[in-house]
Coordinates of C-alpha atoms and ligand atoms in Angstrom, one line a residue:
M1 CA 5.1 -22.6 3.0
F2 CA 1.8 -23.9 1.5
G3 CA -1.3 -23.3 3.5
L4 CA -0.3 -19.9 5.0
M5 CA -2.3 -16.7 4.9
M6 CA -1.6 -14.1 2.2
D7 CA 1.3 -11.7 2.9
R8 CA -0.7 -8.5 2.3
P9 CA 0.8 -5.3 3.7
L10 CA -1.2 -3.1 6.2
L11 CA -1.2 0.4 4.7
I12 CA -2.7 3.6 5.9
S13 CA -4.3 4.4 2.4
Q14 CA -6.5 1.3 3.0
L15 CA -8.2 3.1 5.9
I16 CA -9.4 6.1 3.9
E17 CA -10.5 3.9 1.0
H18 CA -12.4 1.6 3.3
A19 CA -14.2 4.5 4.9
A20 CA -14.9 6.2 1.5
E21 CA -16.4 3.0 0.1
Y22 CA -18.3 1.5 3.1
H23 CA -19.1 4.6 5.2
G24 CA -19.1 7.1 2.3
D25 CA -22.0 9.2 3.5
T26 CA -20.8 9.5 7.1
E27 CA -19.8 13.1 8.0
I28 CA -16.6 14.7 9.0
V29 CA -17.3 18.1 10.7
S30 CA -14.6 20.7 11.3
R31 CA -14.5 24.1 12.9
S32 CA -12.4 25.7 10.2
V33 CA -9.6 28.2 10.9
E34 CA -11.3 30.6 8.5
G35 CA -14.3 30.6 10.8
P36 CA -17.4 28.6 9.5
I37 CA -18.2 25.0 10.3
H38 CA -17.2 22.8 7.4
R39 CA -19.0 19.5 6.7
Y40 CA -18.4 16.8 4.2
T41 CA -18.2 13.0 4.1
Y42 CA -15.7 10.2 4.1
A43 CA -16.4 9.8 0.3
D44 CA -15.3 13.5 -0.2
A45 CA -12.3 13.0 2.1
G46 CA -11.3 9.9 0.1
R47 CA -11.6 11.8 -3.2
R48 CA -9.7 14.8 -2.0
S49 CA -6.9 12.7 -0.4
R50 CA -6.3 11.1 -3.8
R51 CA -6.2 14.5 -5.5
L52 CA -3.8 15.8 -2.9
A53 CA -1.6 12.7 -3.3
K54 CA -1.3 13.4 -7.0
A55 CA -0.5 17.0 -6.3
L56 CA 2.3 16.0 -4.0
A57 CA 3.7 13.6 -6.6
A58 CA 3.5 16.4 -9.1
L59 CA 5.5 18.6 -6.8
G60 CA 8.2 16.0 -6.8
V61 CA 7.6 14.5 -3.4
A62 CA 9.2 11.1 -3.3
P63 CA 8.8 8.1 -1.0
G64 CA 10.7 8.7 2.3
D65 CA 10.5 12.5 2.0
R66 CA 9.5 14.3 5.2
I67 CA 6.5 16.7 4.8
G68 CA 5.7 18.9 7.8
T69 CA 2.4 20.0 9.1
L70 CA 1.8 22.9 11.4
A71 CA -1.9 22.7 11.8
W72 CA -4.9 22.2 14.1
N73 CA -7.5 19.4 14.0
G74 CA -9.4 19.8 10.8
Y75 CA -10.5 18.1 7.5
R76 CA -7.5 19.4 5.5
H77 CA -5.0 18.1 8.1
F78 CA -6.9 14.8 7.9
E79 CA -6.5 14.7 4.1
V80 CA -2.8 15.5 4.5
Y81 CA -2.3 12.5 6.9
F82 CA -3.5 10.1 4.1
A83 CA -2.1 11.8 1.1
V84 CA 1.4 12.0 2.5
S85 CA 1.7 8.6 4.0
G86 CA -0.3 7.0 1.2
I87 CA 2.4 7.8 -1.3
G88 CA 5.1 6.5 0.9
A89 CA 6.3 9.9 2.2
I90 CA 6.4 10.8 5.9
C91 CA 3.9 13.0 7.6
H92 CA 5.7 15.1 10.1
T93 CA 3.3 16.8 12.5
I94 CA 4.7 19.9 14.3
N95 CA 3.3 21.5 17.5
P96 CA 2.7 25.2 16.8
R97 CA 2.8 25.9 20.6
L98 CA 6.5 25.0 20.8
F99 CA 9.0 27.7 21.1
Q100 CA 10.2 29.1 17.8
E101 CA 13.7 27.8 18.2
Q102 CA 12.3 24.3 18.9
I103 CA 10.2 24.5 15.8
A104 CA 13.1 25.5 13.7
Y105 CA 15.2 22.7 15.2
I106 CA 12.6 20.1 14.4
I107 CA 12.0 21.2 10.8
N108 CA 15.7 21.2 10.1
D109 CA 16.4 17.9 12.0
A110 CA 13.6 16.2 10.0
E111 CA 14.7 18.0 6.7
D112 CA 11.1 18.7 5.8
Q113 CA 10.7 19.3 2.1
F114 CA 7.3 21.0 2.2
I115 CA 5.3 22.3 5.2
F116 CA 1.5 22.4 5.3
A117 CA 0.4 25.3 7.5
D118 CA -2.9 26.6 8.8
L119 CA -3.5 30.3 8.0
N120 CA -3.3 31.4 11.7
V121 CA 0.1 29.8 12.3
L122 CA 1.8 31.2 9.2
A123 CA 3.2 34.0 11.3
I124 CA 5.3 31.4 13.1
L125 CA 7.0 30.3 9.9
E126 CA 7.4 34.0 8.8
G127 CA 9.3 34.5 12.0
L128 CA 11.5 31.6 11.1
D129 CA 12.1 32.5 7.5
K130 CA 15.8 32.6 7.7
S131 CA 16.1 29.1 9.3
L132 CA 13.9 27.4 6.6
S133 CA 16.4 27.3 3.8
G134 CA 15.9 23.6 3.2
V135 CA 12.1 23.9 2.8
R136 CA 11.0 23.9 -0.8
G137 CA 7.6 25.3 -0.2
I138 CA 4.9 26.2 2.3
I139 CA 1.4 25.0 1.4
V140 CA -1.2 27.3 3.1
M141 CA -4.2 25.2 4.1
T142 CA -6.9 27.4 2.6
D143 CA -8.5 28.5 -0.6
R144 CA -7.3 31.2 -3.1
A145 CA -9.7 33.8 -1.6
H146 CA -8.0 33.5 1.9
M147 CA -4.4 33.4 0.7
P148 CA -2.3 36.2 2.3
A149 CA -1.8 39.2 0.1
Q150 CA 1.8 39.4 1.0
S151 CA 4.3 37.4 3.0
V152 CA 8.0 37.4 3.6
L153 CA 7.8 33.7 2.8
K154 CA 8.7 32.8 -0.8
N155 CA 7.2 29.7 -2.3
L156 CA 3.8 30.0 -0.8
L157 CA 1.4 27.5 -2.4
C158 CA -2.4 27.4 -2.0
Y159 CA -3.8 24.1 -0.8
E160 CA -7.1 24.3 -2.7
D161 CA -5.3 25.2 -5.9
L162 CA -3.2 22.1 -5.6
V163 CA -6.2 19.9 -4.9
L164 CA -8.4 21.4 -7.7
A165 CA -5.6 21.0 -10.3
Q166 CA -5.8 17.2 -10.0
D167 CA -8.5 14.7 -10.7
E168 CA -9.4 11.9 -8.3
T169 CA -8.4 8.8 -10.3
F170 CA -5.4 7.5 -8.5
E171 CA -4.2 4.1 -7.4
W172 CA -2.5 4.2 -4.0
P173 CA 0.9 2.5 -4.4
E174 CA 1.6 -0.7 -2.5
F175 CA 4.8 -1.1 -0.5
N176 CA 6.2 -2.8 2.6
E177 CA 4.1 -2.2 5.7
N178 CA 7.2 -1.5 7.7
T179 CA 7.7 1.7 5.7
A180 CA 7.8 4.9 7.8
A181 CA 4.4 6.8 7.7
S182 CA 4.6 9.6 10.2
L183 CA 7.0 11.4 12.4
C184 CA 6.4 13.2 15.7
Y185 CA 8.9 14.8 18.0
T186 CA 8.6 14.3 21.8
S187 CA 8.0 17.6 23.5
G188 CA 11.0 17.0 25.8
T189 CA 11.0 19.1 28.9
T190 CA 14.8 19.1 28.7
G191 CA 17.3 18.8 25.8
N192 CA 16.4 18.7 22.1
P193 CA 13.2 17.1 21.0
K194 CA 13.6 13.5 19.7
G195 CA 11.9 12.2 16.6
V196 CA 9.6 9.1 16.8
L197 CA 8.9 7.4 13.4
Y198 CA 5.7 5.4 13.1
S199 CA 5.3 2.8 10.4
H200 CA 2.2 1.8 8.4
R201 CA 2.1 -1.5 10.3
S202 CA 2.4 0.1 13.8
T203 CA -0.3 2.7 12.9
I204 CA -2.8 0.1 11.8
L205 CA -2.2 -2.3 14.6
H206 CA -2.5 0.6 17.1
A207 CA -5.8 1.7 15.4
F208 CA -7.1 -1.9 15.9
A209 CA -6.2 -1.7 19.6
V210 CA -7.8 1.7 20.0
N211 CA -11.0 0.3 18.5
G212 CA -11.0 -2.7 20.9
A213 CA -14.2 -2.8 23.0
N214 CA -12.0 -2.6 26.1
A215 CA -10.4 0.6 24.8
I216 CA -12.3 3.4 23.1
G217 CA -14.2 0.8 21.0
L218 CA -15.4 3.1 18.3
T219 CA -18.3 2.0 16.0
A220 CA -20.2 3.5 13.1
D221 CA -22.8 4.8 15.5
D222 CA -20.2 6.9 17.3
T223 CA -19.4 10.6 16.9
I224 CA -15.8 11.1 18.1
L225 CA -14.3 14.5 18.9
P226 CA -10.5 14.4 19.4
V227 CA -9.6 17.5 21.3
V228 CA -6.1 16.0 21.5
P229 CA -4.3 17.6 18.7
M230 CA -3.3 15.9 15.5
F231 CA 0.3 17.1 16.2
H232 CA 0.3 15.2 19.5
A233 CA 1.1 11.6 18.8
N234 CA -1.3 11.6 15.8
A235 CA -4.3 12.6 18.1
W236 CA -3.8 9.3 19.9
G237 CA -4.5 7.4 16.7
I238 CA -8.1 8.6 16.4
P239 CA -7.8 9.9 12.8
Y240 CA -7.0 6.3 11.8
A241 CA -9.3 4.5 14.2
A242 CA -12.4 6.4 13.2
P243 CA -12.3 5.7 9.4
M244 CA -11.5 2.0 10.2
V245 CA -15.0 1.7 11.6
G246 CA -16.8 4.6 10.0
A247 CA -17.3 6.7 13.1
K248 CA -18.3 10.3 12.5
L249 CA -15.4 12.7 13.2
V250 CA -15.7 16.2 14.7
F251 CA -12.6 18.4 14.6
P252 CA -12.5 21.4 16.9
G253 CA -10.0 23.5 14.9
F254 CA -8.0 25.7 17.2
K255 CA -10.9 26.6 19.5
M256 CA -10.6 24.4 22.6
D257 CA -12.2 26.6 25.2
G258 CA -15.2 25.3 27.2
A259 CA -17.9 27.2 25.3
S260 CA -16.6 26.3 21.8
L261 CA -16.3 22.7 22.7
F262 CA -19.7 22.5 24.3
E263 CA -21.3 24.0 21.2
L264 CA -19.8 21.2 19.0
F265 CA -20.6 18.5 21.5
E266 CA -24.2 19.5 21.6
A267 CA -24.7 20.4 17.9
E268 CA -23.0 17.3 16.5
G269 CA -24.2 14.8 19.2
V270 CA -20.7 13.8 20.2
T271 CA -20.7 10.3 21.9
A272 CA -16.9 9.9 22.5
A273 CA -14.0 12.3 23.0
A274 CA -10.4 12.3 23.9
G275 CA -8.1 14.9 25.4
V276 CA -5.8 16.0 28.3
P277 CA -7.1 16.9 31.7
T278 CA -6.6 20.7 31.3
V279 CA -9.2 20.8 28.5
W280 CA -11.8 18.9 30.5
L281 CA -11.2 21.1 33.5
E282 CA -12.3 24.1 31.4
L283 CA -15.3 22.3 29.8
L284 CA -16.6 21.0 33.1
R285 CA -16.3 24.5 34.6
F286 CA -18.2 26.0 31.6
C287 CA -21.0 23.4 32.1
E288 CA -21.1 24.2 35.8
T289 CA -21.4 28.0 35.5
E290 CA -23.8 27.7 32.6
S291 CA -25.8 24.9 34.2
R292 CA -25.5 22.8 31.0
S293 CA -24.9 19.0 30.7
L294 CA -23.2 16.9 28.2
D295 CA -26.2 14.9 27.1
S296 CA -24.9 12.9 24.1
L297 CA -21.5 12.1 25.5
Q298 CA -21.1 8.6 26.7
R299 CA -17.3 8.2 27.3
T300 CA -14.2 10.2 27.2
L301 CA -10.6 9.2 27.1
I302 CA -8.3 11.3 29.3
G303 CA -4.6 10.9 29.3
G304 CA -1.3 12.7 28.8
S305 CA -1.4 13.5 32.6
A306 CA -3.4 11.9 35.3
P307 CA -7.1 13.1 35.5
P308 CA -7.8 14.0 39.2
R309 CA -10.3 11.6 40.8
A310 CA -12.6 14.5 41.4
M311 CA -12.8 15.0 37.6
I312 CA -13.7 11.3 37.0
E313 CA -16.4 11.6 39.6
R314 CA -17.8 14.9 38.3
F315 CA -18.0 13.5 34.7
D316 CA -20.1 10.6 36.0
K317 CA -22.3 12.3 38.5
A318 CA -23.0 15.5 36.7
H319 CA -23.1 14.2 33.1
G320 CA -23.3 10.4 33.1
V321 CA -20.0 10.2 31.3
R322 CA -17.7 7.3 31.8
V323 CA -14.0 8.4 32.0
L324 CA -11.4 6.1 30.5
Q325 CA -8.0 6.9 31.6
G326 CA -5.2 6.2 29.1
W327 CA -1.5 6.2 29.7
G328 CA 1.0 6.4 27.0
M329 CA 3.8 8.2 25.3
T330 CA 4.6 9.6 21.9
E331 CA 7.1 6.7 21.7
M332 CA 4.2 4.3 22.1
S333 CA 1.9 5.6 19.4
P334 CA 0.8 6.5 22.2
L335 CA -1.5 4.0 23.9
G336 CA 0.0 1.6 26.5
T337 CA -2.6 1.1 29.3
I338 CA -6.2 2.1 29.6
T339 CA -9.0 1.7 32.0
S340 CA -10.2 -1.8 31.0
M341 CA -12.2 -3.2 33.8
R342 CA -12.0 -6.9 34.7
R343 CA -15.0 -9.1 34.8
G344 CA -17.3 -8.0 37.6
E345 CA -15.6 -4.6 38.3
R346 CA -18.4 -2.7 36.4
D347 CA -20.8 -4.0 39.1
L348 CA -18.8 -2.4 41.9
P349 CA -20.2 0.7 43.7
A350 CA -19.4 3.9 41.9
E351 CA -16.8 5.1 44.4
A352 CA -14.8 1.9 44.0
Q353 CA -15.0 2.3 40.2
Y354 CA -13.7 5.8 40.4
D355 CA -10.7 4.5 42.4
L356 CA -10.0 2.0 39.6
I357 CA -10.3 4.6 36.9
A358 CA -8.0 6.9 38.8
K359 CA -5.2 4.4 38.2
Q360 CA -3.4 4.6 34.8
G361 CA -5.0 1.5 33.6
R362 CA -4.2 -2.0 32.4
P363 CA -2.1 -3.0 29.3
I364 CA -4.0 -3.3 26.1
F365 CA -3.1 -6.5 24.1
G366 CA 0.2 -6.0 22.3
V367 CA 1.9 -4.0 25.1
S368 CA 4.1 -5.7 27.7
L369 CA 5.1 -3.9 30.9
K370 CA 7.6 -4.5 33.6
I371 CA 9.1 -2.6 36.4
V372 CA 12.8 -2.8 37.4
D373 CA 15.0 -1.5 40.1
D374 CA 18.1 0.6 39.7
A375 CA 20.1 -2.5 38.7
G376 CA 17.6 -3.5 36.0
R377 CA 16.2 -6.4 38.1
A378 CA 12.5 -7.1 37.6
L379 CA 10.3 -6.1 40.6
P380 CA 7.1 -7.9 41.6
K381 CA 3.8 -6.8 40.3
D382 CA 2.3 -6.6 43.8
G383 CA 1.0 -3.1 43.8
V384 CA 3.6 -2.1 46.4
A385 CA 7.0 -2.3 44.8
F386 CA 7.7 0.6 42.6
G387 CA 10.4 1.1 40.0
D388 CA 11.3 2.2 36.5
L389 CA 8.7 1.2 33.9
L390 CA 9.9 -0.6 30.7
V391 CA 7.7 -1.4 27.8
R392 CA 7.8 -3.3 24.5
G393 CA 5.4 -4.0 21.7
P394 CA 4.7 -3.7 17.9
W395 CA 3.7 0.0 18.2
I396 CA 6.5 1.0 20.5
S397 CA 9.5 2.9 19.2
G398 CA 12.6 0.7 18.8
S399 CA 15.0 3.6 18.4
Y400 CA 14.8 7.4 17.9
F401 CA 15.0 9.1 14.5
H402 CA 18.7 9.5 13.5
G403 CA 19.5 7.0 16.3
V404 CA 19.8 9.7 19.0
D405 CA 19.7 8.8 22.7
P406 CA 20.2 5.0 22.4
S407 CA 20.4 4.9 26.2
A408 CA 16.5 5.0 26.3
F409 CA 16.5 1.4 25.0
T410 CA 17.7 -1.7 26.8
E411 CA 20.0 -4.2 25.0
D412 CA 17.3 -6.9 25.2
G413 CA 14.7 -4.8 23.4
W414 CA 12.7 -2.7 26.0
F415 CA 12.0 1.0 25.9
K416 CA 12.6 2.9 29.2
T417 CA 9.6 5.1 29.7
G418 CA 11.1 7.3 32.4
D419 CA 8.0 6.8 34.5
V420 CA 8.1 5.3 38.0
C421 CA 5.1 3.1 38.9
T422 CA 3.6 0.2 40.7
I423 CA 1.7 -2.6 39.0
D424 CA -0.8 -4.6 41.0
P425 CA -1.5 -8.3 40.6
H426 CA -4.5 -7.5 38.3
G427 CA -2.3 -5.4 36.0
Y428 CA -3.5 -2.0 37.1
M429 CA -0.6 0.4 36.7
T430 CA -0.2 3.5 38.9
I431 CA 2.3 6.1 38.1
T432 CA 4.0 7.6 41.1
D433 CA 6.3 9.9 39.3
R434 CA 8.4 10.8 36.2
S435 CA 11.8 9.5 37.2
K436 CA 13.1 13.1 37.0
D437 CA 10.3 14.5 39.1
V438 CA 10.7 12.0 42.0
I439 CA 11.0 13.6 45.4
K440 CA 13.6 11.9 47.6
S441 CA 13.2 12.6 51.3
G442 CA 15.6 10.9 53.7
G443 CA 16.5 8.4 51.0
E444 CA 12.8 7.4 50.5
W445 CA 10.7 8.3 47.5
I446 CA 7.6 10.4 47.8
G447 CA 5.1 10.2 45.0
S448 CA 4.3 13.7 43.9
I449 CA 1.4 12.6 41.7
D450 CA -0.4 11.1 44.7
L451 CA -0.1 14.3 46.6
E452 CA -1.3 16.3 43.6
N453 CA -4.3 14.1 43.3
I454 CA -5.3 14.6 46.9
A455 CA -4.9 18.4 46.6
M456 CA -7.0 18.4 43.4
G457 CA -9.7 16.7 45.3
H458 CA -10.2 19.8 47.4
P459 CA -13.1 21.8 46.1
S460 CA -11.2 25.1 46.2
V461 CA -8.2 23.9 44.1
Q462 CA -8.1 24.4 40.4
E463 CA -4.7 23.0 39.8
A464 CA -1.9 21.7 42.0
A465 CA 1.8 20.7 41.6
V466 CA 4.1 19.1 44.1
I467 CA 7.8 19.4 43.7
G468 CA 10.8 18.6 45.9
V469 CA 12.6 21.6 47.3
P470 CA 16.1 21.3 48.9
H471 CA 16.1 20.6 52.6
P472 CA 19.2 20.6 54.9
Q473 CA 18.2 17.5 56.8
W474 CA 16.0 15.4 54.5
D475 CA 17.7 16.3 51.2
E476 CA 14.3 17.2 49.7
R477 CA 10.8 17.9 51.1
P478 CA 7.5 18.2 49.1
L479 CA 6.2 21.7 48.5
L480 CA 2.6 22.1 47.3
I481 CA 2.0 24.8 44.8
V482 CA -1.7 25.6 44.2
V483 CA -3.9 27.7 41.9
K484 CA -7.1 28.4 43.7
R485 CA -10.5 28.3 41.9
P486 CA -11.8 31.8 41.2
E487 CA -13.4 33.2 44.3
A488 CA -12.3 30.3 46.5
D489 CA -11.1 31.1 49.9
V490 CA -8.8 28.5 51.3
T491 CA -5.8 28.6 53.7
R492 CA -2.6 26.7 53.9
E493 CA -3.9 24.9 57.0
D494 CA -7.2 23.9 55.3
L495 CA -5.2 22.3 52.4
L496 CA -2.8 20.5 54.7
K497 CA -5.7 19.0 56.6
T498 CA -7.0 17.2 53.5
F499 CA -3.8 15.1 53.5
E500 CA -4.4 13.8 57.0
G501 CA -5.2 10.2 57.1
K502 CA -4.6 9.8 53.4
V503 CA -0.8 9.6 53.3
A504 CA 2.0 8.7 55.7
K505 CA 2.9 11.6 57.9
W506 CA 6.3 12.0 56.3
W507 CA 4.7 12.4 52.9
M508 CA 2.8 15.5 54.0
P509 CA 3.8 18.6 52.1
D510 CA 5.9 20.9 54.3
D511 CA 4.3 24.0 52.9
V512 CA 1.8 25.4 50.5
V513 CA 2.3 28.3 48.1
F514 CA -0.5 29.9 46.2
V515 CA 0.2 31.1 42.7
E516 CA -1.8 32.7 39.8
A517 CA -0.9 30.0 37.3
L518 CA 1.3 27.0 36.9
P519 CA 3.8 26.6 33.9
H520 CA 2.9 24.0 31.3
T521 CA 4.7 22.3 28.4
A522 CA 3.5 22.7 24.9
T523 CA 1.4 19.6 25.3
G524 CA -0.2 20.8 28.5
K525 CA 1.8 18.9 31.1
L526 CA 3.0 20.6 34.2
L527 CA 6.5 21.9 33.6
K528 CA 8.0 20.8 36.9
S529 CA 11.6 21.6 35.8
R530 CA 10.6 25.3 35.7
L531 CA 8.9 25.1 39.1
R532 CA 12.0 23.5 40.6
E533 CA 14.0 26.3 39.1
D534 CA 11.6 29.0 40.5
F535 CA 11.5 27.5 43.9
R536 CA 15.1 26.4 44.2
D537 CA 15.7 28.8 47.1
Y538 CA 12.4 28.3 48.8
K539 CA 12.7 27.4 52.5
P540 CA 9.8 25.2 53.6
I541 CA 8.6 25.9 57.2
S542 CA 10.2 22.8 58.6
A543 CA 13.6 23.8 57.2
E544 CA 13.5 27.1 59.2
E545 CA 13.3 25.4 62.6
Ligands
LIG1 P1 1.7 11.9 25.3 O1 1.8 12.3 23.9 O2 0.9 10.7 25.5 O3 1.3 13.0 26.2 P2 4.4 12.4 25.9 O4 5.4 11.6 25.2 O5 4.3 13.8 25.6 O6 3.1 11.6 25.6 O7 4.4 12.2 27.4 C1 4.4 10.9 28.0 C2 4.4 11.0 29.5 O8 3.2 11.7 30.0 C3 4.4 9.7 30.2 O9 5.6 9.2 30.2 C4 3.8 10.0 31.5 O10 4.8 10.5 32.4 C5 2.8 11.1 31.2 N1 1.5 10.6 31.1 C6 0.8 10.2 30.0 N2 -0.4 9.7 30.4 C7 -0.5 9.8 31.7 C8 -1.5 9.5 32.6 N3 -2.7 8.9 32.3 N4 -1.3 9.7 33.9 C9 -0.1 10.2 34.4 N5 0.9 10.5 33.5 C10 0.7 10.3 32.2

């Protein structure tokens, strides 16, 4: 039709070219696996991505090929993102913290042709040597001087050799924006991991959304440090959102402890960050014991699991940092909802704002939400009714890689998140549980996350989990499992008291167990399936009567 806009494809290579041309002298700083801090600019990253793209083509990598990465957040991983997707191949990020068998399964399921690996995870691949027969080569992300002297792996290639062998003149190819760009497997607490394929179009639309002023809203004045790993839903899209606006990037490598992060935050003047609650727990504790404050940091995006309200409050009161809570899933690129306050809500007293931030957030434009009952009927968004959360949107998976588990999608085009939640009339979504973690007591649901949040608000509690344990009369009853803060002295009765007046009587945990540590998945979420297994025969006090 005459008069319409140009039909130009949205392609990931455009992001790095834009940053290289218009924010060319802005820095990218990385804590390298080899040790030292590495610094260069978007212009350098652009040049090296082009050289790497040429190197991949020279190795025979073709459009649609899957290329694995087993790597931490760093500048070479960043280059791989653009070089691989930029030539129409698929960048398959793999979590090095998964079990070996899972890693082998994922590599073979994806049929990875080459794997980029950081030096300090090479041992994982060496352990898997026999299961990697389909992989044509391992590209070690280092220079010649650091290449391992010997390895059981054949076909080891040196990253810097590949890059240095090419020049930087390269025209990124143009293709359909619905071409697959990257692949990430969901960590799956049960069953085999499932692949989620992101497209160029979904990646760029998601990056625009991340950069919205009601989301992280990055600008060229920002310095963003993604603690969230680049193998975890593409570091929540930050490696794409940052070059879109020319924000300075700081990559922490594999050192995510409080002291190492603090050092980078301070030295680089980090203004924005993103990561899961466990990471922030450590950083806040470091700041507390060392009497340090996060002076440059303005805001941090916390997601993956619910940040306890006490954490939101501590960030604000001790550091003047605004917490944004994000909720999402690997299947959603991952952002679905985020703390985006309504007009006037920023004028509320601090305590009321913390309450709002403690909710999972409101949908960003592009994501539709609805909650349904067991029969699939829509439930009201009244903040009371809770049901299974369904989502749809242009950066939400429409099916899994290889078409596995079609039951996760409805016939009319919604994705079933597996989360159980309420949505209030203003759109604030509150997760009450993962559907598989729901506690059913006397036929009624008890929200384990609410109970965990209350427990985490107690000053002596470092981490808490609530699971349902079998009960002869009530079917299941909540059991609170707690890791105390070092040197904290707290009793079962003290903890139970904190629930009084905050929840209905029948929601009160029946018992408290203190443990040294709680089990986590490879992406830092509580592994409740393991806890349920461990405490299967536990008899809460009320069951003994
Ligand atoms: P992600 O990569 O975002 O962690 P996963 O696919 O590994 O995504 O896990 C998604 C699940 O994590 C969600 O379905 C939800 O249960 C949980 N989750 C993510 N963000 C939050 C949050 N802010 N609060 C509570 N749970 C969350």
